[in-house]
Short mmCIF file of C-alpha atoms in Angstrom, two decimals:
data_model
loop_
_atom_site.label_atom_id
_atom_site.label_comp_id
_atom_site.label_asym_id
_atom_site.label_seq_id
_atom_site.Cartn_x
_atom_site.Cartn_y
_atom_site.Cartn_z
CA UNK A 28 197.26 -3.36 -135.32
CA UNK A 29 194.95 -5.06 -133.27
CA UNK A 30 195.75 -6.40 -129.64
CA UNK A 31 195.94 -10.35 -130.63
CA UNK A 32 198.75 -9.25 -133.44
CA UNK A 33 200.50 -7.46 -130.84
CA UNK A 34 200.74 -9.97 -128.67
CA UNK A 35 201.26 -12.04 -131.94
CA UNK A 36 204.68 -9.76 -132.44
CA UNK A 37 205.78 -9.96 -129.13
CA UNK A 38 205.80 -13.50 -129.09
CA UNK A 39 207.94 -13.90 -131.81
CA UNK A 40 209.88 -11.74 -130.63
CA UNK A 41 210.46 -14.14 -127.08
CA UNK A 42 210.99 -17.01 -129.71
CA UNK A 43 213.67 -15.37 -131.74
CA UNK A 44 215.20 -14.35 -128.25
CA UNK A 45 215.03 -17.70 -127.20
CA UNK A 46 216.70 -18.96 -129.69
CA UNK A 47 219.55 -16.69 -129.43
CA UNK A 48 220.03 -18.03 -125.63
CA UNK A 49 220.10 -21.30 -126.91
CA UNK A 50 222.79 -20.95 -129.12
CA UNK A 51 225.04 -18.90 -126.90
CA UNK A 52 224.62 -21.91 -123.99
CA UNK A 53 224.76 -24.27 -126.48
CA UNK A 54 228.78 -22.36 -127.90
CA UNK A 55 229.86 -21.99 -124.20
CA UNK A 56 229.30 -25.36 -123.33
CA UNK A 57 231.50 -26.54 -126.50
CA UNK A 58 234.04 -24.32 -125.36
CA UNK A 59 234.31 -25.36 -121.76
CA UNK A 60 234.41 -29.48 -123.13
CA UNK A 61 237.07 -28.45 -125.85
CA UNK A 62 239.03 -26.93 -122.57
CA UNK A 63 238.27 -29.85 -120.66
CA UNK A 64 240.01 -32.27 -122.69
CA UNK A 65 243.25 -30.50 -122.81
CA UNK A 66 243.02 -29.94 -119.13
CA UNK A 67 242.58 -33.26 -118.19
CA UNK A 68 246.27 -34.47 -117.06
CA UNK A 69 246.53 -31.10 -115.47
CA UNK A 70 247.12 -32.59 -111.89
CA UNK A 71 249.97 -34.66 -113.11
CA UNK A 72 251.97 -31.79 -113.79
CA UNK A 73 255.69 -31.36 -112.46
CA UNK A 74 256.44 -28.79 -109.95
CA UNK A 75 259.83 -27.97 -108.90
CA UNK A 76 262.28 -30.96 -107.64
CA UNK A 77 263.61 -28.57 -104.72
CA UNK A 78 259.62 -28.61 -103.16
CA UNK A 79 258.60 -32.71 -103.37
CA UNK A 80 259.67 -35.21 -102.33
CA UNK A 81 261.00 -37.71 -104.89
CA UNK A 82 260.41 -41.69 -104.76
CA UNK A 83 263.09 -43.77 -105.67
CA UNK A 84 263.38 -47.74 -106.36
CA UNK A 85 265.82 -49.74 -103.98
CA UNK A 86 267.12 -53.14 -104.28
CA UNK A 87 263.93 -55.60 -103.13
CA UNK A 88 261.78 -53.67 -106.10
CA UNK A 89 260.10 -51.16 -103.20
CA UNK A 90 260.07 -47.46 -103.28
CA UNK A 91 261.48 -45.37 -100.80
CA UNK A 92 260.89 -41.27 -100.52
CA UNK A 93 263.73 -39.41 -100.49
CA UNK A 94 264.08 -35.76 -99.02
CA UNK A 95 265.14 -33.22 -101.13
CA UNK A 96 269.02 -32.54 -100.08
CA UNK A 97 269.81 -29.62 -98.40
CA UNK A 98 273.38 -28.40 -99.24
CA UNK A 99 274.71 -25.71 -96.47
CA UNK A 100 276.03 -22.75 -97.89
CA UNK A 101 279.64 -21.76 -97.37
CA UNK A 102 280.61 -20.23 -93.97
CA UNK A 103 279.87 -16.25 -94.03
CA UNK A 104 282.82 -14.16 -94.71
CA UNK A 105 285.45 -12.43 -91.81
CA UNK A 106 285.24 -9.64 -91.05
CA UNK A 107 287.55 -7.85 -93.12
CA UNK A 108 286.09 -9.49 -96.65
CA UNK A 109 282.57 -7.74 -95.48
CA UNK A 110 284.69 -4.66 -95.49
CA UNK A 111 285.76 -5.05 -99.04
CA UNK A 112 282.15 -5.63 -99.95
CA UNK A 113 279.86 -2.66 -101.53
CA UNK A 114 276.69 -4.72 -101.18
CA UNK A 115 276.02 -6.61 -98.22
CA UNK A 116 272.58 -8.75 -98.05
CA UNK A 117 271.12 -8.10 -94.36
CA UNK A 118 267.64 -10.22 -94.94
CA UNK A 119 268.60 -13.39 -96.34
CA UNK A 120 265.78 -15.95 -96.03
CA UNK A 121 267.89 -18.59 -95.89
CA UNK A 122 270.17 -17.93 -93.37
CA UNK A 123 268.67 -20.83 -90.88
CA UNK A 124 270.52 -23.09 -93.67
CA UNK A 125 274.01 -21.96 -92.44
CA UNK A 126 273.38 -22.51 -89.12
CA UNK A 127 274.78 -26.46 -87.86
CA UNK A 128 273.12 -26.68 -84.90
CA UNK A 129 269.97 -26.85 -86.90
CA UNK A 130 270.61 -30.38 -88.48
CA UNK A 131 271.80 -31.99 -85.31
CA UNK A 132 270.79 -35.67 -85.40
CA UNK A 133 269.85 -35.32 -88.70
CA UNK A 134 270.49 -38.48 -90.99
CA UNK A 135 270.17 -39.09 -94.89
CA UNK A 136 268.27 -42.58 -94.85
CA UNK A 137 268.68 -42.51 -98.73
CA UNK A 138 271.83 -43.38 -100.17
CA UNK A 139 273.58 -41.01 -102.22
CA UNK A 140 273.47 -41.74 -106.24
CA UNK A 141 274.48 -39.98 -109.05
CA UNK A 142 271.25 -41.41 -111.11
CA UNK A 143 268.39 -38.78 -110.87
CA UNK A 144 265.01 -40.06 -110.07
CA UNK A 145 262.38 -41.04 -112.89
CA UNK A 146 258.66 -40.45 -113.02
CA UNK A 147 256.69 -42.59 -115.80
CA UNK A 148 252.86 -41.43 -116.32
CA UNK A 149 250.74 -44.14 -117.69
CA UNK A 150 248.32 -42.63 -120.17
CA UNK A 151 244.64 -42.69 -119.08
CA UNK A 152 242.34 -43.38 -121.20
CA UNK A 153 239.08 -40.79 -121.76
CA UNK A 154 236.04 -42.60 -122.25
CA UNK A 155 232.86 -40.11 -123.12
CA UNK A 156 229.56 -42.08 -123.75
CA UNK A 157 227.22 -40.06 -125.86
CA UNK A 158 223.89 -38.45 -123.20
CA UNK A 159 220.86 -37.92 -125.54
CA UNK A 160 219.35 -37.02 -122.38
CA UNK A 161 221.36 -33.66 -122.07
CA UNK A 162 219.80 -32.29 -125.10
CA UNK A 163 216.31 -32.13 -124.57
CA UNK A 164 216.65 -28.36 -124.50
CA UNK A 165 217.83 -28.94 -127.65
CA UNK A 166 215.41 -31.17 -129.05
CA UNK A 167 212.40 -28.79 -128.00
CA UNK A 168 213.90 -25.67 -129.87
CA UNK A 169 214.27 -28.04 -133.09
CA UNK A 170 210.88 -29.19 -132.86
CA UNK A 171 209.30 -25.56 -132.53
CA UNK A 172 210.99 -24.35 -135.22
CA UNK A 173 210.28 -27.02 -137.48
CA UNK A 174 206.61 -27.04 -136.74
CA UNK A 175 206.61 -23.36 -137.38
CA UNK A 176 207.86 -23.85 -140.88
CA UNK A 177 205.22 -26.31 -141.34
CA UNK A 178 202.89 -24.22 -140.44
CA UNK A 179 203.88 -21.37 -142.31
CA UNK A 180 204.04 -23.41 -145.71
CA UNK A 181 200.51 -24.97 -144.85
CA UNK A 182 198.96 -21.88 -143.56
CA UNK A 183 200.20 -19.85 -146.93
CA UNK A 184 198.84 -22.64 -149.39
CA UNK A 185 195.59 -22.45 -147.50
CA UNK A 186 195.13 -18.52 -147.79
CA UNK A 187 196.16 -18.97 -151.27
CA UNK A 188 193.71 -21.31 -151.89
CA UNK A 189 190.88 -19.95 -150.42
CA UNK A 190 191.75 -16.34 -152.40
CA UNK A 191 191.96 -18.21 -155.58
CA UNK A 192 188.47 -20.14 -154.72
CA UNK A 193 187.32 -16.40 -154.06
CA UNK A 194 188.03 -15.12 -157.15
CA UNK A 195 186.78 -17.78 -159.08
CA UNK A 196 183.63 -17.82 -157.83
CA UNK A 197 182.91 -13.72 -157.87
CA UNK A 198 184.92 -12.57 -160.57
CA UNK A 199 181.98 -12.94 -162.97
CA UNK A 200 179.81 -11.40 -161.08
CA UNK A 201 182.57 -8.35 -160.78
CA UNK A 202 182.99 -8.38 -164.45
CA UNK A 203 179.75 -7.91 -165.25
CA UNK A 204 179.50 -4.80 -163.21
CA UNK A 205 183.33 -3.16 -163.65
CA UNK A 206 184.92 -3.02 -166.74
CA UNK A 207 188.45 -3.37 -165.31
CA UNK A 208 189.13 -6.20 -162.60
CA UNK A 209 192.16 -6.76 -160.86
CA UNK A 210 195.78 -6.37 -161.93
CA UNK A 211 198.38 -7.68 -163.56
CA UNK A 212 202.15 -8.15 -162.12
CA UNK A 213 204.40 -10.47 -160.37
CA UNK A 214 202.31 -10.83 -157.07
CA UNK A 215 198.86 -11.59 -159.00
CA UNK A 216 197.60 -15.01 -157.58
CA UNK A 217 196.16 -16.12 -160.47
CA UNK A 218 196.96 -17.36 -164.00
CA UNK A 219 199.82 -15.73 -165.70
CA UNK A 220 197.95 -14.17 -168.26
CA UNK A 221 194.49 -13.02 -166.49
CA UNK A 222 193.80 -10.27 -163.46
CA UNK A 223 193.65 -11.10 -159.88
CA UNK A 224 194.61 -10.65 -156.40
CA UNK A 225 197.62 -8.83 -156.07
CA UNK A 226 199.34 -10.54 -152.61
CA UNK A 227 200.41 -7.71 -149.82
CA UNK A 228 201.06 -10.15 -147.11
CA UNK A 229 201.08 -13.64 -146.67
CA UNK A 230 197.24 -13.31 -145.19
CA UNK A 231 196.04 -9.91 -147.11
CA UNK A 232 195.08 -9.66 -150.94
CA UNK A 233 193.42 -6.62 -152.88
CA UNK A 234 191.76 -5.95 -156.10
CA UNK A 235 191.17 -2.82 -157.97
CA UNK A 236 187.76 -2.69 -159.91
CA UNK A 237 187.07 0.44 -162.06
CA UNK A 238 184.55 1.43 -165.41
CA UNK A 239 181.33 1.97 -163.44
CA UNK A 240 178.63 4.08 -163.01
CA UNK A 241 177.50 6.01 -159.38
CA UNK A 242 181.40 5.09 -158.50
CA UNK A 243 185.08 6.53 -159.81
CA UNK A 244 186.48 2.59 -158.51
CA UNK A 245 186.23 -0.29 -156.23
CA UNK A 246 189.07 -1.24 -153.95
CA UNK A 247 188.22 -5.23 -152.75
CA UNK A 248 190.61 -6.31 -149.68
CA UNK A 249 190.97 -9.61 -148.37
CA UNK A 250 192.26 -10.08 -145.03
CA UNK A 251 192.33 -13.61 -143.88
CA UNK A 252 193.62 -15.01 -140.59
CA UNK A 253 197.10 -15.36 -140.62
CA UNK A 254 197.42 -18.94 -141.16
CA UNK A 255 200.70 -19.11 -142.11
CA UNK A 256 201.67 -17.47 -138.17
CA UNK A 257 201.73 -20.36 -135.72
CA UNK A 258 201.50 -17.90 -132.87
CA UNK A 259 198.62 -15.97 -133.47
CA UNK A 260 196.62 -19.49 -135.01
CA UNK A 261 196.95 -20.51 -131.24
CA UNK A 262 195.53 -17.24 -130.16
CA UNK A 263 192.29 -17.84 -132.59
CA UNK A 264 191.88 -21.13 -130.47
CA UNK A 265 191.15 -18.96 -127.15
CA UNK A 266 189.09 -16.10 -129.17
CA UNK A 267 188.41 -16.96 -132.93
CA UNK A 268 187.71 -13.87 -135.16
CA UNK A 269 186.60 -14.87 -139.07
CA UNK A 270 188.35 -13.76 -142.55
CA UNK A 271 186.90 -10.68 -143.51
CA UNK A 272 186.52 -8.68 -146.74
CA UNK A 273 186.74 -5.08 -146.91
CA UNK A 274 185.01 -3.14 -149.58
CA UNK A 275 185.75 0.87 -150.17
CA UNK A 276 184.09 2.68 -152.82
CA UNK A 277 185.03 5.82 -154.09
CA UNK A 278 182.24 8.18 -154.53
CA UNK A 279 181.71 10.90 -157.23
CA UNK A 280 181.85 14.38 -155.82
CA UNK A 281 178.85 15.28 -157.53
CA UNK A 282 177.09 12.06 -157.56
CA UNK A 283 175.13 12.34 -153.87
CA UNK A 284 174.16 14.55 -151.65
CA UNK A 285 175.87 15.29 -148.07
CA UNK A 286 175.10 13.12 -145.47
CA UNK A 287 176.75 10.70 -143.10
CA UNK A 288 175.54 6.95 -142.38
CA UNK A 289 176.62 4.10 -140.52
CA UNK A 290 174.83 0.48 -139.80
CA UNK A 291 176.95 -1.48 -137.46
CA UNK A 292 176.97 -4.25 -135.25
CA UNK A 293 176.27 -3.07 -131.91
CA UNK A 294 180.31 -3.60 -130.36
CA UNK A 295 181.41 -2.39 -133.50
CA UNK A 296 179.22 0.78 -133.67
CA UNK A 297 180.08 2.18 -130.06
CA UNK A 298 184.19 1.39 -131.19
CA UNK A 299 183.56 3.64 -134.79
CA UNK A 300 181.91 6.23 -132.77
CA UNK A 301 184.70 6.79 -130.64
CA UNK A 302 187.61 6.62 -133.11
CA UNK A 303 186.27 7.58 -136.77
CA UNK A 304 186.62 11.92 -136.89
CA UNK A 305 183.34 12.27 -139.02
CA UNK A 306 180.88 10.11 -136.92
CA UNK A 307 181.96 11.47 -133.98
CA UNK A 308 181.14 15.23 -135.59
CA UNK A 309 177.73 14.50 -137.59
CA UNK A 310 176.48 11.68 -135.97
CA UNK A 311 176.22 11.75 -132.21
CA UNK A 312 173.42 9.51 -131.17
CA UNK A 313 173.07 5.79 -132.38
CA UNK A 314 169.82 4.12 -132.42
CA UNK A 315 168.91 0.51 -131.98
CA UNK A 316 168.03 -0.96 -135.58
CA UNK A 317 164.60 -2.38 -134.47
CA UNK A 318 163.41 1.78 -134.96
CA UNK A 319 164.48 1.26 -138.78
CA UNK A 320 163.12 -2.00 -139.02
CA UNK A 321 166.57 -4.08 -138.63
CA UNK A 322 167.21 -6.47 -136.58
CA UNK A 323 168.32 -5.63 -132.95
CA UNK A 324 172.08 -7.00 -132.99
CA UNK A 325 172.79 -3.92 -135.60
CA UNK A 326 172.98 0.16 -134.54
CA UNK A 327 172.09 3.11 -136.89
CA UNK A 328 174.22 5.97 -136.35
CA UNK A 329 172.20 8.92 -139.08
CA UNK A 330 173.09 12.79 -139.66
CA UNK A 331 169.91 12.98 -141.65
CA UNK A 332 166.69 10.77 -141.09
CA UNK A 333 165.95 11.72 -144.45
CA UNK A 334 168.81 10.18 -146.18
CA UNK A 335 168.16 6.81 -143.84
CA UNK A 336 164.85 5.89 -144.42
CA UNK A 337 165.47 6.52 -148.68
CA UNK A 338 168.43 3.89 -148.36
CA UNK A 339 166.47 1.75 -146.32
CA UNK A 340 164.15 0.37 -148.61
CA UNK A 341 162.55 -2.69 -148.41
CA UNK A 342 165.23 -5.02 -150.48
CA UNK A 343 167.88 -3.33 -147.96
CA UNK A 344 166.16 -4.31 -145.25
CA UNK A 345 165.44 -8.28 -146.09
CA UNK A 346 169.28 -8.26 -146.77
CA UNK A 347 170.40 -6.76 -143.53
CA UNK A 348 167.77 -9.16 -141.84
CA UNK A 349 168.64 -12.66 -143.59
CA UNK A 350 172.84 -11.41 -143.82
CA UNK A 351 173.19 -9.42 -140.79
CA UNK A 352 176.16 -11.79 -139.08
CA UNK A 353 178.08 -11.34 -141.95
CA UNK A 354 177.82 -7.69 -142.13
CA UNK A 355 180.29 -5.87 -139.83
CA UNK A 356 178.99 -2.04 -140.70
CA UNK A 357 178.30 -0.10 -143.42
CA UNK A 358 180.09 3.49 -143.73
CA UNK A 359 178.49 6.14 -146.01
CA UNK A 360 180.26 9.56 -145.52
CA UNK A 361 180.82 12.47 -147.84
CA UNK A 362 183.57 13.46 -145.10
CA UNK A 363 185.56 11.08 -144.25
CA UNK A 364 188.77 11.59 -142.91
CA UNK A 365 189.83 8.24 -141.05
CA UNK A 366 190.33 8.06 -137.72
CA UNK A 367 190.75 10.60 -135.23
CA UNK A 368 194.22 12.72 -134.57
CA UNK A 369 195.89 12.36 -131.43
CA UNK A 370 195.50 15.28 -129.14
CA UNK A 371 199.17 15.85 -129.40
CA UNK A 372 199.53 16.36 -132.68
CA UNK A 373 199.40 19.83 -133.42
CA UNK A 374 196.30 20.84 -135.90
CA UNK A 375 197.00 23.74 -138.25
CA UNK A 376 194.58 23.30 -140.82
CA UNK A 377 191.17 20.94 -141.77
CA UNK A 378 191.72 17.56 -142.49
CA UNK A 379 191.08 16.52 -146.31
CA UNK A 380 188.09 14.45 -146.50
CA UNK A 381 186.66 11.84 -149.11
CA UNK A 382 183.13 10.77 -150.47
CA UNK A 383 183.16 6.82 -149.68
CA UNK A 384 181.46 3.74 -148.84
CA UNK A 385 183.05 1.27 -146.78
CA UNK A 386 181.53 -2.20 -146.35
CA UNK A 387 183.31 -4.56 -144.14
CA UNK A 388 182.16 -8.46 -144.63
CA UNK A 389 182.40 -11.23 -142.26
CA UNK A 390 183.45 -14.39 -143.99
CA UNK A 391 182.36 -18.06 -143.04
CA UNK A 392 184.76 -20.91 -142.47
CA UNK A 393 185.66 -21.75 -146.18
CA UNK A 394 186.79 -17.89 -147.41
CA UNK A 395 183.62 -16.81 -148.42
CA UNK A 396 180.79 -19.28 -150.02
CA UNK A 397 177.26 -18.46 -150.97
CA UNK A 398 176.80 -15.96 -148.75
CA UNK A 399 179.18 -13.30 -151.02
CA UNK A 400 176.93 -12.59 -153.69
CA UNK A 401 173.81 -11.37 -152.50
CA UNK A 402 175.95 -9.25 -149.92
CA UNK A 403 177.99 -7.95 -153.62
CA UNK A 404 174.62 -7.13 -154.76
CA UNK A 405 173.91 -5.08 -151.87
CA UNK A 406 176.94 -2.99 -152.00
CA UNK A 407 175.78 -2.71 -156.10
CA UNK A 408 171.91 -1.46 -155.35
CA UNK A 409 173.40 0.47 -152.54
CA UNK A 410 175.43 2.41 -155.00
CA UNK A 411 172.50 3.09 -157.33
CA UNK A 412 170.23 4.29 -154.51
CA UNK A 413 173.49 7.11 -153.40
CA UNK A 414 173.12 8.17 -156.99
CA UNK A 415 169.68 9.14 -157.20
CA UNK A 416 169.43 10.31 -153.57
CA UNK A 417 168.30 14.03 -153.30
CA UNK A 418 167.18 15.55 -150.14
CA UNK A 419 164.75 18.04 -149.33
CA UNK A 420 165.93 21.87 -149.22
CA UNK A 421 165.54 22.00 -145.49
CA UNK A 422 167.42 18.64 -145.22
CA UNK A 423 169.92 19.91 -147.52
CA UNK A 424 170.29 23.06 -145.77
CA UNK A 425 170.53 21.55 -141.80
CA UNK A 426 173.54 19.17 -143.23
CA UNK A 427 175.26 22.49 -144.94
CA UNK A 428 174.95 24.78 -141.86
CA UNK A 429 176.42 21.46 -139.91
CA UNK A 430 179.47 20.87 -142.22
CA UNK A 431 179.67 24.88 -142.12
CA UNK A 432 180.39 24.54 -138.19
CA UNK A 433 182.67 22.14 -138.02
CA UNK A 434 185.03 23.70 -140.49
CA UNK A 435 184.62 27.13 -138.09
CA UNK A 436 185.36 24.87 -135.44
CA UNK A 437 187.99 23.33 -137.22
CA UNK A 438 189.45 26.98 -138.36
CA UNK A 439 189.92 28.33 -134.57
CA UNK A 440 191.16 25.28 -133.43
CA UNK A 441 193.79 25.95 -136.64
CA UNK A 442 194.17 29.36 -135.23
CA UNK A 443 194.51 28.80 -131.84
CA UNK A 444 197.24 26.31 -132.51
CA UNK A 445 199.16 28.42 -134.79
CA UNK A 446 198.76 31.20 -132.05
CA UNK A 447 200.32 28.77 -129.55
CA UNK A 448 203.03 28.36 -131.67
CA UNK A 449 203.88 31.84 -131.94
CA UNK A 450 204.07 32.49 -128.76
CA UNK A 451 206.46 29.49 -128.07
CA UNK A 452 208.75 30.99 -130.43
CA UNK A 453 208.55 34.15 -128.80
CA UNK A 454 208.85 32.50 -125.30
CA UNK A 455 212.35 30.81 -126.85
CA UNK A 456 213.43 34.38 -128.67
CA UNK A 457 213.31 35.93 -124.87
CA UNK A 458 214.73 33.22 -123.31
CA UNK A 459 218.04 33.63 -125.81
CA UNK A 460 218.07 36.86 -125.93
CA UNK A 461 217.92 36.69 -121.63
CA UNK A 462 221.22 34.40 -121.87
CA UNK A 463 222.88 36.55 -124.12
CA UNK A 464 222.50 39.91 -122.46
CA UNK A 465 223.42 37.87 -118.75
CA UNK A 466 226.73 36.03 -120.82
CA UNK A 467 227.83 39.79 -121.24
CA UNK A 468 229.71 42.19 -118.53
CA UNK A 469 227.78 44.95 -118.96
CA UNK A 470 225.99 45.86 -116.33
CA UNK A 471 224.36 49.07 -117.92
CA UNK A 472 222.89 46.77 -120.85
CA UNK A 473 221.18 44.35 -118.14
CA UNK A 474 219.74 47.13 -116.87
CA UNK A 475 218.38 48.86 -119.68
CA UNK A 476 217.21 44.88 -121.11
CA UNK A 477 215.36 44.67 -117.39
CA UNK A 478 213.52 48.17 -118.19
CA UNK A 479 212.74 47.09 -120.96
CA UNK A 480 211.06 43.99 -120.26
CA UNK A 481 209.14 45.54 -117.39
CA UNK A 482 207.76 47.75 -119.70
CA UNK A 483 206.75 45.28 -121.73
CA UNK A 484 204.57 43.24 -118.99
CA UNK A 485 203.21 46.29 -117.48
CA UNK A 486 201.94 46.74 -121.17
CA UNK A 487 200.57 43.48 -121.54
CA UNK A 488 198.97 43.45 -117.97
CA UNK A 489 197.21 46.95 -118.97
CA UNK A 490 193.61 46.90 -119.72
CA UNK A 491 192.78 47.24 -123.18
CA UNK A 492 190.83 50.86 -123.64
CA UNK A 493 189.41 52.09 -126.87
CA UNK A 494 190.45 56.00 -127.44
CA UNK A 495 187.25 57.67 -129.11
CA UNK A 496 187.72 61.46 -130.83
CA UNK A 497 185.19 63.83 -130.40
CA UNK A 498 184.94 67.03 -132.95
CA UNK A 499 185.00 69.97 -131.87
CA UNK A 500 181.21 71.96 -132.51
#
């Protein structure tokens, strides 16, 4: 995955996330209105008559507040009642009631009526005016998503399109070399009843040639921009990068000779070097093409010099002179193993390698126009000159003893990892066994598991000595 999809992914990933928030604000909000409308006559409630004061109606139509009325309590009990008593309330809070000398001068300005008070509540009408305004939030979200979906169902059509334009423009030129091309099945973009692409993704397409000489099969991939991702079609505004083609051919074992070969543009050739396993091992150096008679923006990395200058022929070169933008490198290895492992991973045995040729094609604005074929007929003569290719016996045997290193080198670093891991299960065996003899009580064991083990370092610690016999004249 390259960097612009990952930041391709990620942003999606903020959208979707977005949304989410959206939603959630856009639920609470409903809830708290739905709340606020039963809520709304909440300060009109009734408390308790005993705590307000109550607002009656006289004669001449005005009101007049009236004080709740405070009925004393009876007089407290003699004496000898609170003796009869078996509970007797010490703390009562309202004891200042009983007492008359606190309502001296006190006067009820209200007369007294049997009629309790009534309260009418007018109703209050709720008015809410619809605020467009409010939802702009709203309106955004609903906009991006709906130009995302357009672009998605234009950006698919237009990869479609340009796959189907693809195919039939080449595919004669494929049929006349390959007996079998393309596939049938439900994801062939094509005709129902002829072969075509088969559709892995929205923006990728491949095509499986076969029934050729100098080959065992052609596998024709084409990866487009992703058109039909709004995202990462803003990212090609700040750094474009074209539709490409990728071509991988599988060799015949026996059809070639070994050797190792890359032409590549110049940023491309110094990223291959550093990440593909069998460049990096065969093919050290890279040269500038102008000592092979290319054109300076491409790089030859070459095993054998040998092998170069018989692929290089004359028609090669014109076509890597007048095509050379569209040509992103040119892989020829009878060793390929993809990229290189991680230095974690633990290596316990050679990689399994393949005899390929992997051609990756730039493609111009409208999916590949005239500049396809003659680039097809490269790949095509290129195939016929690996067939007949046949170094020299010195040649031949440089590239052996080479390929005869690496898999030595290869082997100990298989051996030294499998050694490693030995010894970390031996490390682990101690450290369980340790644990189990310290969980016991015995202190006799410990003792005899501590002789042991300094035994066993001394041991390993000792110089290694060879004994030698000598018999006896």
């Amino acid at each position: 995955m390259s960097y612009f999809e990952q930041i391709a992914d990620k942003m999606r990933l903020a959208l979707f996330s977005l949304v989410l928030i959206l939603c959630s604000v856009y639920l609470s909000h409903a809830y708290e209105d739905a709340n606020l409308e039963d809520d709304d006559f909440a300060e009109f409630e009734q408390f308790d008559a005993d705590d307000e004061e109550v607002a009656t109606i006289d004669e001449e139509g005005e009101e007049v507040p009236v004080k709740p009325k405070i009925t004393p309590k009876e007089p407290p009990p003699s004496s000898i009642e609170l003796e009869d008593e078996l509970v007797e309330d010490e703390d009562n809070e309202f004891e200042h009631f009983q007492d008359p000398e606190e309502f001296e001068g006190f006067q009820d300005p209200t007369p007294k009526t049997s009629e309790e008070p009534k309260i009418t509540i007018t109703k209050v009408p709720v008015v809410i005016h619809p605020r467009w305004d409010a939802y702009w939030l709203e309106g955004i979200l609903c906009c991006l998503l709906a130009s995302y979906a357009l672009a998605y169902a234009v950006g698919r059509a237009k990869n479609t399109s340009i796959a189907t334009n693809f195919l039939k423009l080449h595919k004669p030129l494929l049929e006349d070399n390959f007996t079998l091309v393309g596939d049938t099945g439900l994801d062939v973009v094509a005709d129902s009843d002829e072969r075509g692409w088969r559709r892995e993704a929205e923006h990728c397409f491949t095509m499986w040639c076969s029934g050729r000489q100098c080959c065992e099969g052609m596998l024709l991939t084409l990866k487009l921009i992703k058109r039909q991702d709004l995202v990462h079609v803003l990212l090609g505004v700040v750094r474009p990068s074209p539709d490409t083609l990728l071509i991988r051919v599988e060799l015949g074992k026996d059809d070639s000779d070994p050797f190792v070969l890359c032409i590549a543009q110049k940023k491309i050739a110094t990223r291959l070097s550093k990440e593909m396993q069998d460049l990096s091992m065969f093919c050290p150096e890279r040269r500038p093409g102008d000592k092979h008679g290319l054109p300076s923006a491409l790089s030859v990395m070459s095993e054998c010099a040998e092998a170069t200058g018989s692929l290089l022929d004359s028609r090669v070169t014109a076509a890597l002179e007048q095509y050379h933008k569209h040509i992103q490198y040119i892989h020829i290895s009878d060793k390929y193993c993809g990229p290189k492992q991680m230095e974690e991973t633990t290596v316990t045995k050679p990689p399994d390698t393949e005899k390929v040729m992997l051609v990756s094609l730039a493609l111009g604005p409208d999916g590949g126009g005239d500049e396809v074929r003659p680039l097809l007929l490269l790949v095509f003569h290129l195939l016929d000159k690996i067939k007949r290719l046949r170094l020299s016996k010195e040649a031949l045997v440089k590239c052996e003893k080479r390929r005869q290193k690496v898999t030595e080198v290869w082997m100990r670093g298989a051996h030294a990892a499998r050694q490693e891991l030995a010894a970390q299960k031996r490390e682990e065996k101690r450290k369980q066994e340790k644990e189990k003899i310290l969980a016991e009580d015995d202190p006799e064991k410990q003792r005899r598991w501590e002789l042991k083990e300094q035994k066993r370092q001394q041991k390993r610690k000792a110089p290694k000595m060879k004994q030698l016999k000598v018999k006896a004249m």
